Tab-separated table of C-alpha atoms and ligand atoms in Angstrom:
chain	number	residue	atom	x	y	z
A	451	MET	CA	-11.262	-62.982	33.640
A	452	SER	CA	-12.871	-61.210	36.551
A	453	ARG	CA	-15.599	-58.660	35.931
A	454	LYS	CA	-13.563	-55.996	37.712
A	455	TYR	CA	-10.611	-56.661	35.407
A	456	LYS	CA	-12.828	-56.410	32.301
A	457	ILE	CA	-14.206	-53.045	33.463
A	458	THR	CA	-10.693	-51.733	34.129
A	459	VAL	CA	-9.530	-52.761	30.635
A	460	ALA	CA	-12.650	-51.228	29.038
A	461	CYS	CA	-12.104	-47.981	30.948
A	462	ALA	CA	-8.425	-47.854	29.960
A	463	ALA	CA	-9.354	-48.444	26.309
A	464	LEU	CA	-11.964	-45.720	26.490
A	465	ILE	CA	-9.505	-43.237	28.037
A	466	LEU	CA	-6.975	-44.132	25.342
A	467	LEU	CA	-9.574	-43.596	22.630
A	468	PHE	CA	-10.602	-40.238	24.078
A	469	SER	CA	-6.978	-39.124	24.407
A	470	ALA	CA	-6.288	-40.087	20.792
A	471	PHE	CA	-9.417	-38.268	19.644
A	472	PHE	CA	-8.458	-35.197	21.659
A	473	PHE	CA	-4.901	-35.265	20.308
A	474	PHE	CA	-6.061	-35.360	16.673
A	475	TYR	CA	-8.746	-32.728	17.311
A	476	GLN	CA	-6.163	-30.373	18.765
A	477	LYS	CA	-3.771	-31.014	15.881
A	478	GLN	CA	-6.564	-30.204	13.460
A	479	GLN	CA	-7.352	-26.980	15.328
A	480	GLU	CA	-3.685	-26.003	15.281
A	481	LYS	CA	-3.572	-26.687	11.576
A	482	GLN	CA	-6.542	-24.435	10.955
A	483	THR	CA	-5.064	-21.477	12.825
A	484	GLU	CA	-1.664	-21.799	11.204
A	485	PRO	CA	-1.376	-18.927	8.711
A	486	VAL	CA	-0.631	-19.472	5.035
A	487	SER	CA	1.332	-16.881	3.059
A	488	VAL	CA	2.396	-16.167	-0.477
A	489	THR	CA	5.305	-13.873	-1.206
A	490	GLY	CA	6.757	-12.410	-4.371
A	491	PHE	CA	8.360	-9.415	-6.016
A	492	LYS	CA	5.612	-7.509	-7.798
A	493	LEU	CA	4.628	-3.856	-8.347
A	494	ASN	CA	8.354	-3.157	-8.030
A	495	THR	CA	8.316	-4.214	-4.367
A	496	MET	CA	8.047	-7.165	-1.973
A	497	ILE	CA	4.542	-8.554	-1.641
A	498	LYS	CA	3.286	-10.798	1.143
A	499	ILE	CA	-0.308	-11.921	1.530
A	500	THR	CA	-1.189	-13.937	4.638
A	501	VAL	CA	-4.448	-15.586	5.513
A	502	TYR	CA	-5.060	-16.987	8.992
A	503	ASP	CA	-8.428	-18.677	8.776
A	504	LYS	CA	-8.807	-20.153	5.291
A	505	ILE	CA	-6.254	-22.695	4.261
A	506	ASN	CA	-6.483	-22.293	0.534
A	507	THR	CA	-3.349	-21.582	-1.452
A	508	GLU	CA	-5.337	-21.300	-4.680
A	509	LEU	CA	-7.101	-18.271	-3.183
A	510	LEU	CA	-3.758	-16.701	-2.368
A	511	GLU	CA	-2.359	-17.412	-5.823
A	512	HIS	CA	-5.392	-15.654	-7.284
A	513	ALA	CA	-4.829	-12.699	-4.938
A	514	MET	CA	-1.217	-12.542	-6.132
A	515	ALA	CA	-2.324	-12.641	-9.756
A	516	LEU	CA	-4.479	-9.562	-9.089
A	517	CYS	CA	-1.223	-7.630	-8.555
A	518	ASP	CA	-0.201	-8.502	-12.130
A	519	THR	CA	-3.628	-7.593	-13.473
A	520	TYR	CA	-3.497	-4.127	-11.900
A	521	GLU	CA	0.172	-3.620	-12.712
A	522	SER	CA	-0.729	-4.136	-16.362
A	523	LEU	CA	-3.113	-1.193	-15.993
A	524	PHE	CA	-1.362	1.267	-13.681
A	525	SER	CA	2.398	0.894	-14.217
A	526	ARG	CA	4.116	4.023	-15.540
A	527	THR	CA	7.183	2.089	-16.707
A	528	LEU	CA	5.780	-1.181	-18.122
A	529	SER	CA	5.525	-0.532	-21.884
A	530	THR	CA	2.447	-2.774	-22.206
A	531	SER	CA	0.437	-1.096	-19.445
A	532	GLU	CA	-2.617	1.064	-19.994
A	533	ILE	CA	-1.062	4.092	-18.264
A	534	TYR	CA	2.093	3.768	-20.357
A	535	LYS	CA	-0.004	3.733	-23.524
A	536	LEU	CA	-2.073	6.666	-22.263
A	537	ASN	CA	1.106	8.636	-21.487
A	538	HIS	CA	2.507	7.833	-24.936
A	539	GLY	CA	-0.719	8.619	-26.802
A	540	THR	CA	-1.197	5.106	-28.149
A	541	LEU	CA	-4.609	4.318	-26.671
A	542	PRO	CA	-7.761	4.546	-28.815
A	543	GLU	CA	-8.819	8.192	-28.914
A	544	LYS	CA	-12.043	10.047	-29.668
A	545	ASN	CA	-12.228	13.856	-29.750
A	546	GLY	CA	-9.076	14.127	-27.645
A	547	PHE	CA	-10.360	11.629	-25.031
A	548	PHE	CA	-8.466	8.386	-24.458
A	549	GLU	CA	-10.540	5.332	-23.598
A	550	VAL	CA	-9.335	3.567	-20.399
A	551	SER	CA	-10.570	0.713	-18.206
A	552	PRO	CA	-13.174	1.486	-15.500
A	553	GLU	CA	-10.497	0.685	-12.866
A	554	THR	CA	-8.055	3.250	-14.279
A	555	ALA	CA	-10.814	5.861	-14.539
A	556	GLU	CA	-11.827	5.140	-10.924
A	557	LEU	CA	-8.247	5.486	-9.655
A	558	VAL	CA	-7.634	8.666	-11.652
A	559	ARG	CA	-10.789	10.158	-10.101
A	560	LYS	CA	-9.438	9.292	-6.639
A	561	GLY	CA	-6.100	10.839	-7.545
A	562	LEU	CA	-7.801	14.028	-8.706
A	563	TYR	CA	-9.722	14.180	-5.429
A	564	TYR	CA	-6.471	14.057	-3.416
A	565	ALA	CA	-4.729	16.501	-5.748
A	566	GLU	CA	-7.556	18.939	-5.036
A	567	LEU	CA	-7.551	18.185	-1.296
A	568	SER	CA	-3.789	18.777	-1.009
A	569	GLU	CA	-3.941	21.816	-3.289
A	570	GLY	CA	-1.588	20.173	-5.738
A	571	ALA	CA	1.089	19.020	-3.260
A	572	PHE	CA	0.036	15.563	-4.397
A	573	ASP	CA	-0.268	15.637	-8.169
A	574	LEU	CA	-0.997	12.571	-10.291
A	575	SER	CA	0.086	14.366	-13.473
A	576	LEU	CA	3.719	14.141	-12.355
A	577	ALA	CA	4.846	11.663	-15.064
A	578	PRO	CA	6.755	14.141	-17.307
A	579	VAL	CA	8.882	15.053	-14.259
A	580	SER	CA	9.067	11.709	-12.417
A	581	SER	CA	10.188	9.975	-15.636
A	582	LEU	CA	13.324	12.164	-15.588
A	583	TRP	CA	14.348	10.582	-12.272
A	584	ASP	CA	15.371	7.002	-11.571
A	585	PHE	CA	15.470	5.984	-7.944
A	586	THR	CA	15.775	2.273	-8.635
A	587	SER	CA	18.981	2.113	-10.691
A	588	GLU	CA	22.529	2.570	-9.433
A	589	GLU	CA	23.109	5.497	-11.747
A	590	LYS	CA	22.036	8.374	-9.481
A	591	VAL	CA	20.670	10.540	-12.254
A	592	ILE	CA	19.621	14.085	-11.368
A	593	PRO	CA	17.573	15.627	-14.206
A	594	GLU	CA	19.185	18.340	-16.309
A	595	PRO	CA	17.761	21.790	-15.440
A	596	ASP	CA	16.631	22.257	-19.063
A	597	ALA	CA	14.778	18.951	-19.109
A	598	LEU	CA	13.030	19.887	-15.856
A	599	LYS	CA	12.167	23.323	-17.197
A	600	ASN	CA	10.475	21.764	-20.225
A	601	ALA	CA	8.628	19.130	-18.189
A	602	LEU	CA	7.279	21.301	-15.363
A	603	PRO	CA	4.619	23.177	-17.410
A	604	LEU	CA	3.159	19.775	-18.316
A	605	VAL	CA	2.482	18.959	-14.651
A	606	ASP	CA	-0.860	20.211	-13.392
A	607	TYR	CA	-3.750	18.001	-12.365
A	608	LYS	CA	-6.161	20.806	-13.298
A	609	ASN	CA	-5.406	19.999	-16.939
A	610	ILE	CA	-6.847	16.483	-16.646
A	611	THR	CA	-10.511	15.740	-17.435
A	612	VAL	CA	-12.204	12.395	-16.813
A	613	GLU	CA	-15.540	11.703	-18.474
A	614	GLY	CA	-16.921	8.225	-17.910
A	615	ASN	CA	-13.994	5.967	-18.751
A	616	ALA	CA	-12.230	8.489	-20.957
A	617	ILE	CA	-9.361	10.827	-20.087
A	618	HIS	CA	-8.383	14.108	-21.705
A	619	PHE	CA	-5.137	16.013	-21.287
A	620	GLU	CA	-5.205	19.754	-21.887
A	621	LYS	CA	-1.583	19.787	-23.102
A	622	GLU	CA	0.296	17.443	-25.364
A	623	GLY	CA	3.054	15.568	-23.556
A	624	MET	CA	1.145	15.302	-20.266
A	625	GLY	CA	1.072	11.949	-18.458
A	626	LEU	CA	-0.036	10.196	-15.287
A	627	ASP	CA	2.014	8.760	-12.422
A	628	LEU	CA	-0.200	6.709	-10.128
A	629	GLY	CA	2.755	5.451	-8.053
A	630	ALA	CA	1.618	7.237	-4.905
A	631	ILE	CA	-1.870	5.741	-4.859
A	632	ALA	CA	-1.944	2.490	-6.868
A	633	LYS	CA	-0.642	0.120	-4.176
A	634	GLY	CA	-3.367	1.236	-1.782
A	635	TYR	CA	-6.039	0.736	-4.442
A	636	ILE	CA	-4.694	-2.729	-5.293
A	637	ALA	CA	-4.565	-3.721	-1.601
A	638	ASP	CA	-8.246	-2.738	-1.244
A	639	LYS	CA	-9.158	-4.811	-4.298
A	640	ILE	CA	-7.253	-7.848	-2.984
A	641	LYS	CA	-9.032	-7.492	0.354
A	642	GLU	CA	-12.397	-7.229	-1.384
A	643	PHE	CA	-11.647	-10.443	-3.268
A	644	LEU	CA	-10.465	-12.397	-0.204
A	645	VAL	CA	-13.401	-11.206	1.928
A	646	SER	CA	-15.813	-12.237	-0.854
A	647	LYS	CA	-14.305	-15.733	-0.590
A	648	GLY	CA	-14.984	-15.869	3.140
A	649	VAL	CA	-11.613	-14.803	4.554
A	650	LYS	CA	-12.078	-13.111	7.932
A	651	SER	CA	-8.479	-12.848	9.104
A	652	GLY	CA	-5.480	-11.821	7.040
A	653	ILE	CA	-2.803	-9.278	6.193
A	654	ILE	CA	-2.030	-7.852	2.758
A	655	ASN	CA	1.414	-6.290	2.675
A	656	LEU	CA	2.395	-4.588	-0.579
A	657	GLY	CA	5.907	-3.338	0.158
A	658	GLY	CA	5.005	-1.910	3.551
A	659	ASN	CA	1.564	-0.793	2.443
A	660	VAL	CA	-0.321	-2.915	5.000
A	661	LEU	CA	-4.031	-3.721	4.959
A	662	CYS	CA	-5.603	-5.941	7.622
A	663	ILE	CA	-8.602	-8.175	7.085
A	664	GLY	CA	-10.412	-8.370	10.413
A	665	SER	CA	-8.264	-9.259	13.404
A	666	GLN	CA	-6.193	-12.212	14.558
A	667	PRO	CA	-8.046	-15.551	14.679
A	668	ASP	CA	-8.350	-15.283	18.489
A	669	GLY	CA	-10.089	-11.903	18.083
A	670	THR	CA	-7.184	-9.754	19.281
A	671	PRO	CA	-5.917	-6.964	16.987
A	672	PHE	CA	-2.961	-7.426	14.656
A	673	LYS	CA	0.267	-5.827	15.799
A	674	ILE	CA	1.667	-3.770	12.947
A	675	GLY	CA	5.134	-2.311	13.229
A	676	ILE	CA	5.954	1.067	11.740
A	677	GLN	CA	9.314	0.884	10.079
A	678	LYS	CA	12.218	2.684	11.630
A	679	PRO	CA	13.488	5.175	9.035
A	680	PHE	CA	16.761	4.172	7.348
A	681	SER	CA	17.023	0.858	9.173
A	682	ASP	CA	16.781	-2.598	7.690
A	683	ARG	CA	13.294	-3.610	6.670
A	684	GLY	CA	11.535	-5.294	9.533
A	685	GLU	CA	13.115	-3.130	12.234
A	686	THR	CA	10.262	-1.176	13.758
A	687	SER	CA	10.079	2.045	15.713
A	688	ILE	CA	6.584	1.622	17.182
A	689	THR	CA	3.986	-1.096	17.043
A	690	ILE	CA	0.278	-0.376	16.851
A	691	ASN	CA	-2.742	-2.596	17.405
A	692	VAL	CA	-5.055	-2.639	14.399
A	693	SER	CA	-8.140	-4.502	13.289
A	694	ASP	CA	-9.542	-4.275	9.782
A	695	LYS	CA	-7.536	-1.145	8.941
A	696	SER	CA	-4.850	0.078	6.595
A	697	VAL	CA	-1.417	1.266	7.733
A	698	VAL	CA	0.551	3.048	5.000
A	699	SER	CA	3.814	4.973	5.216
A	700	SER	CA	5.558	7.361	2.859
A	701	GLY	CA	9.060	8.437	3.570
A	702	ILE	CA	12.348	9.642	2.282
A	703	TYR	CA	13.999	6.324	3.187
A	704	GLU	CA	11.853	4.239	0.805
A	705	ARG	CA	13.540	5.099	-2.479
A	706	TYR	CA	16.452	7.488	-2.533
A	707	PHE	CA	20.063	7.961	-3.509
A	708	LYS	CA	22.828	10.127	-2.159
A	709	LYS	CA	25.042	12.213	-4.398
A	710	ASP	CA	27.688	14.669	-3.212
A	711	GLY	CA	26.350	14.356	0.309
A	712	ILE	CA	22.775	15.274	-0.705
A	713	LEU	CA	19.899	12.843	-0.269
A	714	TYR	CA	17.477	12.735	-3.206
A	715	HIS	CA	14.218	10.887	-2.435
A	716	HIS	CA	11.243	9.989	-4.583
A	717	ILE	CA	8.510	12.295	-3.262
A	718	LEU	CA	8.763	15.212	-5.643
A	719	ASN	CA	7.523	18.762	-5.507
A	720	PRO	CA	5.393	19.206	-8.656
A	721	LYS	CA	6.277	22.914	-8.675
A	722	THR	CA	10.060	22.409	-8.793
A	723	GLY	CA	10.531	18.815	-9.905
A	724	MET	CA	12.906	18.284	-6.981
A	725	PRO	CA	12.387	16.140	-3.848
A	726	TYR	CA	10.352	17.860	-1.145
A	727	ALA	CA	12.656	19.360	1.441
A	728	ASN	CA	10.963	19.547	4.818
A	729	ASP	CA	12.003	18.208	8.203
A	730	LEU	CA	10.001	14.986	7.852
A	731	VAL	CA	11.396	11.510	7.322
A	732	SER	CA	8.076	9.679	7.205
A	733	VAL	CA	4.315	9.909	7.483
A	734	THR	CA	2.176	6.911	8.442
A	735	ILE	CA	-1.577	6.970	7.913
A	736	LEU	CA	-4.101	4.771	9.672
A	737	SER	CA	-7.347	4.577	7.677
A	738	ASP	CA	-10.133	2.211	6.666
A	739	GLN	CA	-9.333	2.080	2.955
A	740	SER	CA	-5.769	1.655	1.794
A	741	VAL	CA	-6.252	3.833	-1.295
A	742	ASP	CA	-6.954	6.769	1.033
A	743	GLY	CA	-4.018	5.901	3.297
A	744	ASP	CA	-1.665	5.682	0.317
A	745	ALA	CA	-2.778	8.971	-1.211
A	746	LEU	CA	-2.772	10.690	2.182
A	747	SER	CA	0.650	9.457	3.294
A	748	THR	CA	2.189	10.986	0.168
A	749	SER	CA	-0.034	14.097	0.361
A	750	CYS	CA	0.767	14.747	4.040
A	751	PHE	CA	4.461	14.193	3.483
A	752	ALA	CA	4.286	16.684	0.632
A	753	LEU	CA	2.332	19.206	2.727
A	754	GLY	CA	4.798	19.022	5.637
A	755	ALA	CA	4.118	18.542	9.349
A	756	GLU	CA	1.838	21.477	10.060
A	757	LYS	CA	-0.458	21.452	7.020
A	758	GLY	CA	-0.314	17.655	6.767
A	759	MET	CA	-1.450	17.160	10.363
A	760	ALA	CA	-4.206	19.764	9.910
A	761	LEU	CA	-5.462	17.765	6.926
A	762	VAL	CA	-5.455	14.505	8.924
A	763	GLU	CA	-7.358	16.180	11.780
A	764	SER	CA	-10.011	17.384	9.324
A	765	LEU	CA	-10.744	13.832	8.135
A	766	GLU	CA	-12.950	11.194	9.779
A	767	ASN	CA	-11.510	7.793	10.740
A	768	THR	CA	-8.021	8.906	9.767
A	769	GLU	CA	-5.046	9.047	12.121
A	770	ALA	CA	-1.350	9.643	11.545
A	771	VAL	CA	2.098	9.617	13.016
A	772	PHE	CA	4.740	11.861	11.466
A	773	ILE	CA	8.420	11.198	12.202
A	774	THR	CA	10.704	14.220	11.969
A	775	GLU	CA	14.376	14.403	11.047
A	776	ASN	CA	15.380	14.821	14.666
A	777	GLY	CA	13.518	11.674	15.645
A	778	GLU	CA	10.390	13.307	17.043
A	779	PHE	CA	7.042	11.497	16.720
A	780	LEU	CA	4.013	13.713	16.048
A	781	TYR	CA	0.688	11.958	16.629
A	782	SER	CA	-2.793	12.957	15.478
A	783	SER	CA	-5.321	13.476	18.288
A	784	GLY	CA	-7.091	10.122	17.870
A	785	PHE	CA	-4.030	7.980	17.295
A	786	PRO	CA	-4.232	4.764	19.359
A	787	VAL	CA	-2.151	6.299	22.143
A	788	SER	CA	-2.014	3.267	24.415
A	789	ASP	CA	-0.002	1.442	21.794
A	790	LYS	CA	2.623	4.134	21.277
B	1780	ADP	P1	5.882	4.265	-1.972
B	1780	ADP	O1	5.774	4.037	-3.437
B	1780	ADP	O2	7.231	4.040	-1.427
B	1780	ADP	O3	4.813	3.600	-1.196
B	1780	ADP	P2	4.504	6.788	-2.061
B	1780	ADP	O4	3.174	6.182	-1.900
B	1780	ADP	O5	4.746	8.020	-1.259
B	1780	ADP	O6	5.674	5.815	-1.726
B	1780	ADP	O7	4.645	7.133	-3.599
B	1780	ADP	C1	5.781	7.692	-4.151
B	1780	ADP	C2	5.635	7.636	-5.641
B	1780	ADP	O8	4.588	8.516	-6.037
B	1780	ADP	C3	6.845	8.100	-6.413
B	1780	ADP	O9	7.691	7.034	-6.720
B	1780	ADP	C4	6.230	8.729	-7.661
B	1780	ADP	O10	5.895	7.715	-8.584
B	1780	ADP	C5	4.945	9.311	-7.144
B	1780	ADP	N1	5.069	10.687	-6.615
B	1780	ADP	C6	6.183	11.344	-6.186
B	1780	ADP	N2	5.905	12.589	-5.765
B	1780	ADP	C7	4.558	12.749	-5.935
B	1780	ADP	C8	3.644	13.838	-5.733
B	1780	ADP	N3	4.057	14.996	-5.228
B	1780	ADP	N4	2.362	13.629	-6.051
B	1780	ADP	C9	1.934	12.468	-6.580
B	1780	ADP	N5	2.728	11.417	-6.803
B	1780	ADP	C10	4.023	11.542	-6.489
B	1781	MG	MG1	1.384	6.956	-1.192
């Protein structure tokens, strides 16, 4: 065998080896940037948690399990939950104060803050009224006027006191509904957990309550679609670029029924017990923490376009888009305009 021939063979072998190495390296890279997701029906809605940079399904299963943990605290309808027991007076009590978990006390404090901020348009003491409605069944039940009349005096956040981890109601029969704030709180807690495990890129989607962890693996922002009111889930009206932020919407199209041509939706006026009637179909809040976005999306919807937008403008690091009945989009001054 000539020397030249040997060198050619050696070179060819080397090139082959390099190509193979490169091929497997690339495959490995691809594998690492392929997102992993878990999905499920929890908290009465569709949940999807996606992680882009840490391929660890055990981590995601744990994140999912956190939904159950918090549901067992905050659910108004689950008869084993802490809030259910609080609302039914079956929690341990001392001098009129019911002992709750630190998490429930923390969330109730947040709820009270937003009740105050919205001057009661958002009111976490809504349970006596909201329990008269059912927006999930086929039955289309509108509460009897008498039942509403009896329940309304029991709704007033000013009659709630929190001391440490204990809660006191001023009137018997009062109860909490954390439905407008709990998903945001849970999303924040899931993010906290995933970040503590080293996740730098991911999306937590609790029924449209979206919280981003960092940005996409290539460093570009996530593209989050804002749902088109009354269209199939997934159909979006606008898409915004977000990194490490929460995007939460409240709207009349989320849970509603129609009876005799009237649309009844689940954001209720604590003063009347009836759905808020303004010309809004949805409010989307862009914020750092999802608990704030969740509380604010409901609060701003309840306040209506003018007062709601004024509230958003008064807050730091908070932006919003309101969609009106006639299809108008109202943006806050710092909304990421280029992505409209
Ligand atoms: P979603 O649950 O679709 O994300 P929201 O965050 O706006 O929507 O929460 C709506 C839920 O909040 C209702 O189902 C009810 O449990 C509760 N709620 C309704 N009206 C009010 C209100 N005015 N203040 C506080 N909570 C409310
Ligand atoms: Mg909300």
